[in-house]
Amino acid sequence: MESIFLFEMISSIHNLRAVAALAALLPLVASGAEDAGLAVGRPMESVSVRWESGPEASPLPSWAPDPVELSENAAIFVIPPRWKRPAVDQLVVTVVFDDTEDAGPVVTWYPPNNGGSVPLSEGLGESPTSLGLHARTVLVPQELTANGGRLEVNLESRPGRLRSVTLQPARDVTVAVVGTGHQPAVVERSGDVLTVDDVDGREAPPLSGDLRDGSILEAELIAAVEPFDSEFEFVVPVEGKVEGAVLHAEVLGLDPGSRVIVEVNGKAVGEMNIATFRLDDPAVTIDEDGFLILAGWRNHSLFLPAAFWKPMDNSIVIRLQNAPGPIIRQVSIKNVYLHLRFGARPLQTVSEEPALLQPTATGLPESEEPDFYAAPDYIAEPAPLPLVVTTPPKPEPVLPLVIVNPPSRNSPSLTD
């Protein structure tokens, strides 16, 4: 009987401890839902504003307690200080808008207590011509948001052109980067990496010119923004063995059901693959006709096997194949380049009996002070690298930037 009473007492003590531990955790769960979400791998909640039948904001997460101030052409997010949002290190804002001839939406930060204003972007538009439905992402500097403030996205010059604004919380992590030319700033949920140039609020410079690194060459085909109505043809002169190539392009306004078909020397290779994306991406939206569309620039690529290449001139055609239906959207293209790998040429033969330095009668070389840095005669010079693809000489400004077919124009092959 005593043993039963002792067992019940011990069980009661354990239950009381469990209840006390649970009670201690409840305030944590209630006040830090994002921290609990991180522990189980769930993403932190974002705040989104859409202008469809009128400005409407999504429910507010716990890290953004104040409502969004909305108007026909602006959204103002009230950001609490850092200590009130312990799981949120950085803020990323994505704006979907109709890109016309003007500068586009303006992004401004207002510190607390009327501390003036800090422009994050003077305008998110990218081109003096209309690009259609566009999306831009801006990283809000962490040093600005430490004490809280207000973030405003405004498009006063074009009321009704804002489609959506999404404010996403982000965390700081330590990332190792291979290579020196790539400066990542934001890693999206899809795994896509945005560089510093992508999220600084300014227009990204085109990837103009060729870049060579050993047997790898990146050759420019199109740099600046061009309308993509039907097709482009590029005549690419090569000399040497092409082991493989990857064709890259950035495309804006492409319907997810449309295709970009690639031909090399008259043979179909396939269609360019769009970079992976999530359906809850802030840049995924529904157009006026009720169809899903991806706003903003999207990376496309396709591997071109060595079997499709031939010596000297090669014809590369990229063709737009619109999705079935009467809706034809405005499509633009930029930063089209080839990433090529070349095989090494055979090394020069080396003499079997190397010619050594001939001693003089005194047993010393002719020079009183021998040059120890001089290479011996029997070491062959390094084999020259193969002639690789490079951009054809640019024509005068009055001529078109790219080669269009029909008609096509062959560019001269370059030599060493």
XYZ file of N, CA and C in Angstrom, residues 114-308:
585
model
N 10.692 61.427 -37.225
C 10.908 62.409 -38.281
C 12.388 62.631 -38.560
N 13.092 61.550 -38.725
C 14.530 61.629 -38.973
C 14.897 61.800 -40.425
N 14.019 62.385 -41.241
C 14.307 62.559 -42.658
C 13.898 61.339 -43.454
N 14.535 61.133 -44.598
C 14.218 59.990 -45.458
C 15.484 59.497 -46.134
N 15.508 58.209 -46.444
C 16.642 57.575 -47.124
C 16.110 56.892 -48.376
N 16.452 57.363 -49.590
C 15.972 56.701 -50.809
C 16.699 55.375 -51.033
N 15.942 54.315 -51.160
C 16.507 52.999 -51.481
C 16.517 52.747 -52.981
N 15.615 53.396 -53.700
C 15.597 53.309 -55.166
C 14.883 54.537 -55.700
N 15.535 55.232 -56.629
C 14.913 56.389 -57.265
C 13.884 55.973 -58.303
N 13.877 54.706 -58.663
C 12.926 54.197 -59.639
C 13.325 52.796 -60.063
N 12.385 51.869 -59.984
C 12.677 50.464 -60.289
C 12.499 50.133 -61.766
N 12.040 51.082 -62.576
C 11.958 50.843 -64.014
C 13.347 50.659 -64.601
N 13.454 49.858 -65.674
C 14.773 49.492 -66.182
C 15.101 50.025 -67.564
N 14.138 50.499 -68.310
C 14.414 50.813 -69.700
C 13.639 52.055 -70.100
N 14.177 52.858 -71.033
C 13.405 54.009 -71.511
C 12.168 53.618 -72.315
N 12.093 52.349 -72.710
C 10.903 51.857 -73.398
C 10.103 50.961 -72.462
N 8.844 50.732 -72.812
C 7.974 49.930 -71.958
C 8.388 48.467 -71.989
N 8.486 47.852 -70.811
C 8.817 46.430 -70.710
C 7.604 45.578 -70.348
N 6.488 46.202 -69.998
C 5.317 45.425 -69.608
C 5.361 45.053 -68.143
N 4.753 43.913 -67.803
C 4.679 43.475 -66.410
C 6.074 43.117 -65.896
N 6.465 43.762 -64.807
C 7.828 43.637 -64.310
C 7.799 43.368 -62.808
N 8.931 42.901 -62.282
C 9.096 42.676 -60.838
C 10.535 42.987 -60.480
N 10.715 43.736 -59.382
C 12.054 44.047 -58.885
C 12.095 43.775 -57.384
N 13.253 43.335 -56.917
C 13.461 43.027 -55.504
C 14.534 43.943 -54.942
N 14.293 44.475 -53.748
C 15.230 45.378 -53.087
C 15.485 44.850 -51.682
N 16.754 44.785 -51.297
C 17.146 44.407 -49.943
C 17.262 45.672 -49.100
N 16.496 45.733 -47.993
C 16.531 46.896 -47.107
C 17.747 46.748 -46.194
N 18.682 47.714 -46.197
C 19.895 47.569 -45.377
C 19.567 47.396 -43.903
N 20.268 46.471 -43.259
C 19.987 46.129 -41.866
C 20.256 47.296 -40.926
N 21.256 48.122 -41.251
C 21.575 49.231 -40.361
C 20.458 50.278 -40.318
N 19.611 50.313 -41.340
C 18.504 51.255 -41.331
C 17.356 50.797 -40.438
N 17.133 49.499 -40.365
C 15.939 48.983 -39.690
C 16.155 48.652 -38.220
N 17.355 48.879 -37.679
C 17.643 48.467 -36.299
C 16.693 49.125 -35.304
N 16.391 50.413 -35.512
C 15.528 51.134 -34.583
C 14.091 51.254 -35.083
N 13.762 50.530 -36.139
C 12.419 50.606 -36.682
C 12.239 51.810 -37.588
N 11.059 51.925 -38.167
C 10.771 53.025 -39.070
C 9.647 52.651 -40.015
N 9.610 53.311 -41.167
C 8.564 53.063 -42.159
C 9.197 52.872 -43.526
N 8.669 51.895 -44.263
C 9.128 51.611 -45.625
C 7.987 51.938 -46.583
N 8.245 52.830 -47.551
C 7.213 53.257 -48.485
C 7.577 52.870 -49.912
N 6.603 52.284 -50.616
C 6.711 52.010 -52.056
C 5.657 52.863 -52.738
N 6.101 53.740 -53.662
C 5.210 54.744 -54.223
C 5.384 54.817 -55.736
N 4.267 54.917 -56.452
C 4.285 55.105 -57.905
C 3.296 56.220 -58.253
N 3.627 57.446 -57.819
C 2.722 58.570 -57.998
C 2.507 58.911 -59.473
N 3.558 58.739 -60.283
C 3.449 59.169 -61.676
C 2.478 58.320 -62.480
N 2.211 57.097 -62.056
C 1.330 56.201 -62.807
C 0.359 55.512 -61.863
N -0.688 56.199 -61.411
C -1.667 55.538 -60.543
C -2.280 54.322 -61.221
N -2.452 53.277 -60.452
C -3.029 52.057 -61.001
C -2.024 51.112 -61.616
N -0.742 51.480 -61.624
C 0.282 50.618 -62.234
C 0.891 49.636 -61.244
N 0.715 49.870 -59.946
C 1.216 48.908 -58.964
C 0.331 47.665 -58.959
N 0.953 46.495 -58.998
C 0.213 45.224 -58.945
C 0.273 44.613 -57.544
N 1.464 44.523 -56.981
C 1.606 43.947 -55.639
C 2.936 44.382 -55.036
N 2.968 44.407 -53.716
C 4.199 44.652 -52.962
C 4.238 43.614 -51.844
N 5.344 42.888 -51.746
C 5.492 41.845 -50.729
C 6.742 42.116 -49.912
N 6.579 42.145 -48.592
C 7.689 42.337 -47.669
C 7.990 40.997 -47.009
N 9.196 40.473 -47.261
C 9.583 39.162 -46.749
C 10.666 39.294 -45.686
N 10.508 38.613 -44.551
C 11.584 38.585 -43.556
C 12.665 37.591 -43.972
N 13.887 37.888 -43.564
C 15.011 37.025 -43.923
C 15.970 36.939 -42.747
N 16.822 35.930 -42.770
C 17.812 35.704 -41.721
C 19.210 35.832 -42.292
N 20.153 36.254 -41.465
C 21.560 36.315 -41.849
C 22.202 34.948 -41.654
N 22.944 34.496 -42.669
C 23.696 33.254 -42.565
C 25.084 33.487 -43.160
N 26.010 32.640 -42.782
C 27.364 32.700 -43.331
C 27.440 31.777 -44.541
N 27.848 32.328 -45.684
C 27.868 31.569 -46.928
C 29.271 31.632 -47.533
N 29.793 30.490 -47.925
C 31.060 30.444 -48.662
C 30.760 30.542 -50.153
N 31.496 31.405 -50.849
C 31.256 31.649 -52.266
C 32.492 31.255 -53.053
N 32.339 30.365 -54.013
C 33.430 29.960 -54.884
C 33.511 30.956 -56.040
N 34.684 31.521 -56.272
C 34.835 32.529 -57.314
C 34.781 33.921 -56.723
N 35.328 34.880 -57.465
C 35.440 36.238 -56.953
C 34.441 37.188 -57.579
N 33.850 36.844 -58.702
C 32.982 37.781 -59.390
C 31.533 37.703 -58.959
N 31.191 36.793 -58.069
C 29.796 36.582 -57.675
C 29.609 37.055 -56.245
N 28.752 38.048 -56.031
C 28.506 38.581 -54.693
C 27.042 38.352 -54.328
N 26.706 37.210 -53.724
C 25.305 36.936 -53.383
C 24.816 37.848 -52.278
N 23.544 38.205 -52.360
C 22.948 39.060 -51.340
C 21.693 38.440 -50.747
N 20.895 37.740 -51.565
C 19.639 37.144 -51.109
C 19.513 35.754 -51.718
N 19.200 34.774 -50.871
C 18.882 33.426 -51.341
C 17.378 33.243 -51.192
N 16.683 33.072 -52.323
C 15.238 32.945 -52.290
C 14.832 31.540 -51.869
N 13.558 31.369 -51.543
C 13.070 30.060 -51.085
C 13.215 29.007 -52.165
N 13.187 29.404 -53.419
C 13.366 28.451 -54.510
C 14.815 28.013 -54.658
N 15.737 28.677 -53.954
C 17.152 28.387 -54.085
C 17.861 29.313 -55.050
N 17.136 30.159 -55.753
C 17.746 31.109 -56.673
C 18.506 32.162 -55.879
N 19.680 32.543 -56.367
C 20.547 33.484 -55.663
C 20.505 34.828 -56.381
N 20.178 35.878 -55.634
C 20.201 37.239 -56.156
C 21.486 37.912 -55.703
N 22.162 38.580 -56.631
C 23.421 39.243 -56.312
C 23.168 40.641 -55.759
N 24.251 41.286 -55.333
C 24.150 42.648 -54.825
C 23.575 43.572 -55.890
N 23.993 43.408 -57.147
C 23.483 44.245 -58.233
C 21.984 44.031 -58.454
N 21.479 42.850 -58.132
C 20.052 42.564 -58.341
C 19.158 43.269 -57.331
N 19.668 43.539 -56.129
C 18.794 43.989 -55.034
C 19.195 45.349 -54.474
N 20.016 46.110 -55.196
C 20.419 47.425 -54.681
C 19.505 48.547 -55.147
N 18.435 48.212 -55.882
C 17.477 49.222 -56.316
C 17.851 49.954 -57.574
N 19.030 49.687 -58.131
C 19.455 50.340 -59.351
C 19.308 49.385 -60.535
N 19.384 49.931 -61.729
C 19.297 49.093 -62.918
C 20.593 48.320 -63.091
N 20.488 47.001 -63.226
C 21.679 46.161 -63.352
C 22.357 46.412 -64.689
N 23.700 46.544 -64.723
C 24.389 46.751 -65.994
C 24.354 45.482 -66.831
N 24.328 45.616 -68.165
C 24.328 44.414 -69.009
C 25.669 43.692 -68.953
N 25.625 42.401 -69.214
C 26.842 41.589 -69.202
C 27.535 41.698 -70.552
N 28.124 42.847 -70.845
C 28.719 43.082 -72.160
C 30.164 42.600 -72.190
N 30.600 42.168 -73.373
C 31.968 41.716 -73.548
C 32.127 40.232 -73.304
N 33.298 39.711 -73.695
C 33.608 38.301 -73.538
C 34.519 38.105 -72.328
N 34.425 36.941 -71.726
C 35.234 36.605 -70.553
C 35.834 35.228 -70.755
N 37.165 35.148 -70.609
C 37.862 33.886 -70.846
C 38.622 33.455 -69.603
N 38.513 32.164 -69.291
C 39.197 31.596 -68.137
C 39.693 30.211 -68.526
N 40.946 30.140 -68.987
C 41.496 28.860 -69.435
C 40.762 28.330 -70.650
N 40.209 27.132 -70.523
C 39.477 26.530 -71.634
C 38.011 26.930 -71.658
N 37.581 27.804 -70.748
C 36.185 28.256 -70.669
C 36.084 29.668 -71.238
N 35.075 29.891 -72.059
C 34.825 31.215 -72.601
C 33.351 31.543 -72.475
N 33.050 32.760 -72.031
C 31.688 33.272 -72.039
C 31.623 34.364 -73.089
N 30.877 34.113 -74.170
C 30.828 34.995 -75.322
C 29.485 35.698 -75.387
N 29.516 37.014 -75.475
C 28.302 37.819 -75.528
C 27.622 37.686 -76.895
N 26.305 37.500 -76.877
C 25.498 37.514 -78.094
C 24.553 38.718 -78.097
N 23.840 38.943 -77.004
C 23.014 40.136 -76.807
C 23.292 40.644 -75.399
N 23.506 41.948 -75.259
C 23.738 42.519 -73.938
C 22.535 43.338 -73.481
N 22.232 44.425 -74.180
C 21.157 45.316 -73.768
C 19.789 44.696 -74.041
N 18.750 45.327 -73.490
C 17.375 44.830 -73.636
C 16.942 44.939 -75.096
N 16.351 43.855 -75.609
C 15.821 43.816 -76.968
C 14.413 43.230 -76.928
N 13.483 43.740 -77.777
C 12.166 43.090 -77.889
C 12.306 41.715 -78.529
N 11.601 40.734 -77.979
C 11.674 39.350 -78.460
C 10.326 39.010 -79.086
N 10.205 39.300 -80.396
C 8.934 39.106 -81.089
C 8.826 37.741 -81.757
N 9.903 37.300 -82.395
C 9.836 36.030 -83.121
C 11.111 35.211 -82.919
N 12.252 35.675 -83.502
C 13.471 34.877 -83.390
C 14.694 35.751 -83.606
N 15.838 35.238 -83.151
C 17.151 35.812 -83.410
C 18.030 34.711 -83.982
N 18.935 35.092 -84.886
C 19.953 34.167 -85.365
C 21.321 34.789 -85.133
N 22.248 33.990 -84.597
C 23.616 34.423 -84.368
C 24.543 33.527 -85.173
N 25.492 34.130 -85.889
C 26.514 33.365 -86.596
C 27.775 33.406 -85.744
N 28.169 32.245 -85.239
C 29.250 32.144 -84.259
C 30.438 31.449 -84.898
N 31.547 32.163 -85.169
C 32.734 31.508 -85.718
C 33.560 30.844 -84.614
N 33.921 29.583 -84.802
C 34.770 28.886 -83.839
C 35.874 28.156 -84.580
N 36.993 27.971 -83.903
C 38.065 27.133 -84.421
C 38.653 26.391 -83.241
N 38.669 25.101 -83.303
C 39.057 24.291 -82.169
C 37.918 23.352 -81.807
N 38.192 22.421 -80.911
C 37.222 21.415 -80.530
C 36.324 21.936 -79.409
N 35.018 22.053 -79.691
C 34.046 22.439 -78.678
C 33.581 21.188 -77.948
N 33.864 21.103 -76.658
C 33.448 19.941 -75.878
C 32.013 20.063 -75.375
N 31.483 21.265 -75.375
C 30.113 21.487 -74.927
C 29.889 22.967 -74.717
N 28.640 23.365 -74.717
C 28.300 24.775 -74.516
C 26.955 24.860 -73.811
N 26.751 25.950 -73.095
C 25.478 26.245 -72.457
C 25.039 27.631 -72.927
N 23.835 27.719 -73.455
C 23.267 28.983 -73.894
C 22.437 29.561 -72.751
N 22.732 30.805 -72.376
C 22.032 31.488 -71.297
C 21.288 32.699 -71.843
N 20.167 33.046 -71.221
C 19.417 34.248 -71.573
C 18.539 34.636 -70.398
N 18.227 35.927 -70.316
C 17.243 36.436 -69.369
C 16.043 36.928 -70.166
N 14.858 36.440 -69.803
C 13.632 36.732 -70.550
C 12.615 37.338 -69.599
N 11.901 38.360 -70.067
C 10.874 39.029 -69.273
C 9.554 38.987 -70.029
N 8.471 38.689 -69.309
C 7.144 38.706 -69.898
C 6.728 37.408 -70.565
N 7.508 36.337 -70.379
C 7.180 35.071 -71.042
C 6.096 34.335 -70.269
N 5.046 33.969 -70.976
C 3.992 33.142 -70.392
C 4.593 31.796 -69.992
N 4.280 31.268 -68.792
C 4.834 29.953 -68.428
C 4.492 28.855 -69.418
N 3.415 29.022 -70.203
C 3.074 28.029 -71.207
C 3.773 28.222 -72.531
N 4.508 29.342 -72.709
C 5.249 29.597 -73.942
C 6.620 28.933 -73.881
N 7.295 28.889 -75.020
C 8.570 28.192 -75.120
C 9.580 29.038 -75.886
N 10.876 28.806 -75.587
C 11.976 29.380 -76.366
C 12.739 28.211 -76.982
N 12.585 28.020 -78.298
C 13.166 26.892 -79.012
C 14.542 27.275 -79.546
N 15.498 26.329 -79.504
C 16.874 26.589 -79.938
C 17.242 25.610 -81.048
N 17.850 26.145 -82.124
C 18.394 25.338 -83.215
C 19.863 25.692 -83.394
N 20.679 24.680 -83.678
C 22.092 24.875 -83.973
C 22.368 24.249 -85.330
N 22.810 25.084 -86.271
C 23.115 24.637 -87.636
C 21.939 23.897 -88.269
N 20.739 24.449 -88.080
C 19.541 23.912 -88.702
C 18.937 22.721 -88.001
N 19.517 22.257 -86.894
C 18.992 21.100 -86.171
C 18.419 21.545 -84.824
N 17.232 21.060 -84.508
C 16.582 21.414 -83.243
C 17.320 20.755 -82.079
N 17.695 21.538 -81.089
C 18.362 21.021 -79.897
C 17.356 20.812 -78.764
N 16.422 21.731 -78.626
C 15.423 21.622 -77.563
C 14.942 23.006 -77.182
N 14.331 23.120 -76.022
C 13.835 24.401 -75.539
C 14.611 24.819 -74.299
N 14.781 26.115 -74.144
C 15.516 26.635 -73.000
C 14.716 26.397 -71.727
N 15.405 25.964 -70.704
C 14.765 25.641 -69.433
C 14.738 26.872 -68.539
N 13.574 27.173 -67.994
C 13.451 28.287 -67.070
C 13.939 27.853 -65.692
N 14.575 28.791 -64.977
C 15.032 28.486 -63.617
C 13.831 28.136 -62.739
N 14.046 27.225 -61.809
C 12.954 26.763 -60.967
C 12.341 27.918 -60.188
N 11.047 27.842 -59.949
C 10.362 28.873 -59.191
C 9.251 28.232 -58.381
N 8.779 28.959 -57.371
C 7.682 28.508 -56.518
C 6.425 29.272 -56.898
N 5.285 28.627 -56.734
C 4.023 29.271 -57.079
C 3.616 30.331 -56.066
N 4.267 30.349 -54.885
C 4.016 31.423 -53.942
C 5.099 32.497 -53.997
N 5.883 32.482 -55.062
C 6.873 33.536 -55.282
C 6.163 34.881 -55.390
N 6.684 35.944 -54.758
C 6.013 37.249 -54.843
C 5.841 37.760 -56.259
N 6.693 37.308 -57.203
C 6.609 37.770 -58.590
C 5.634 36.947 -59.429
N 5.056 35.898 -58.866
C 4.031 35.119 -59.577
C 2.691 35.792 -59.357
N 2.028 36.171 -60.442
C 0.785 36.914 -60.318
C -0.214 36.451 -61.374
N -1.415 36.967 -61.271
C -2.485 36.669 -62.228
C -2.753 37.936 -63.043
N -2.768 37.811 -64.366
C -2.970 38.987 -65.205
C -4.454 39.316 -65.340
N -4.748 40.323 -66.181
C -6.129 40.774 -66.334
C -7.039 39.707 -66.926
N -6.451 38.766 -67.667
C -7.244 37.713 -68.296
C -7.381 36.476 -67.421
N -6.848 36.537 -66.204
C -6.992 35.419 -65.280
C -5.954 34.331 -65.434
N -4.835 34.619 -66.155
C -3.800 33.614 -66.368
C -2.599 33.900 -65.477
N -1.973 32.822 -65.004
C -0.783 32.958 -64.180
C 0.397 33.392 -65.039
N 1.187 34.318 -64.534
C 2.340 34.817 -65.266
C 3.451 35.124 -64.281
N 4.692 34.974 -64.728
C 5.869 35.298 -63.928
C 6.339 36.685 -64.322
N 6.350 37.614 -63.381
C 6.814 38.965 -63.653
C 8.318 39.044 -63.449
N 8.950 39.961 -64.149
C 10.379 40.194 -63.975
C 11.234 39.293 -64.847
N 12.551 39.537 -64.770
C 13.509 38.760 -65.558
C 13.651 37.349 -64.984
N 13.668 36.372 -65.877
C 13.822 34.966 -65.494
C 14.961 34.354 -66.293
N 15.840 33.622 -65.594
C 16.975 32.978 -66.258
C 16.515 31.744 -67.019
N 17.012 31.615 -68.251
C 16.758 30.452 -69.088
C 18.106 29.901 -69.567
N 18.195 28.592 -69.756
C 19.452 27.996 -70.209
C 19.175 26.690 -70.931
N 20.145 26.272 -71.747
C 20.061 24.995 -72.469
C 21.459 24.533 -72.806
N 21.744 23.247 -72.579
C 23.040 22.655 -72.927
C 23.054 22.308 -74.405
N 24.133 22.693 -75.093
C 24.314 22.406 -76.518
C 25.453 21.397 -76.658
N 25.164 20.131 -76.961
C 26.215 19.110 -77.019
C 27.222 19.389 -78.120
N 28.401 18.748 -77.995
C 29.478 18.948 -78.959
C 29.094 18.474 -80.357
N 28.191 17.476 -80.454
C 27.838 16.921 -81.761
C 27.162 17.934 -82.673
N 26.616 19.015 -82.125
C 25.920 20.007 -82.944
C 26.866 21.054 -83.525
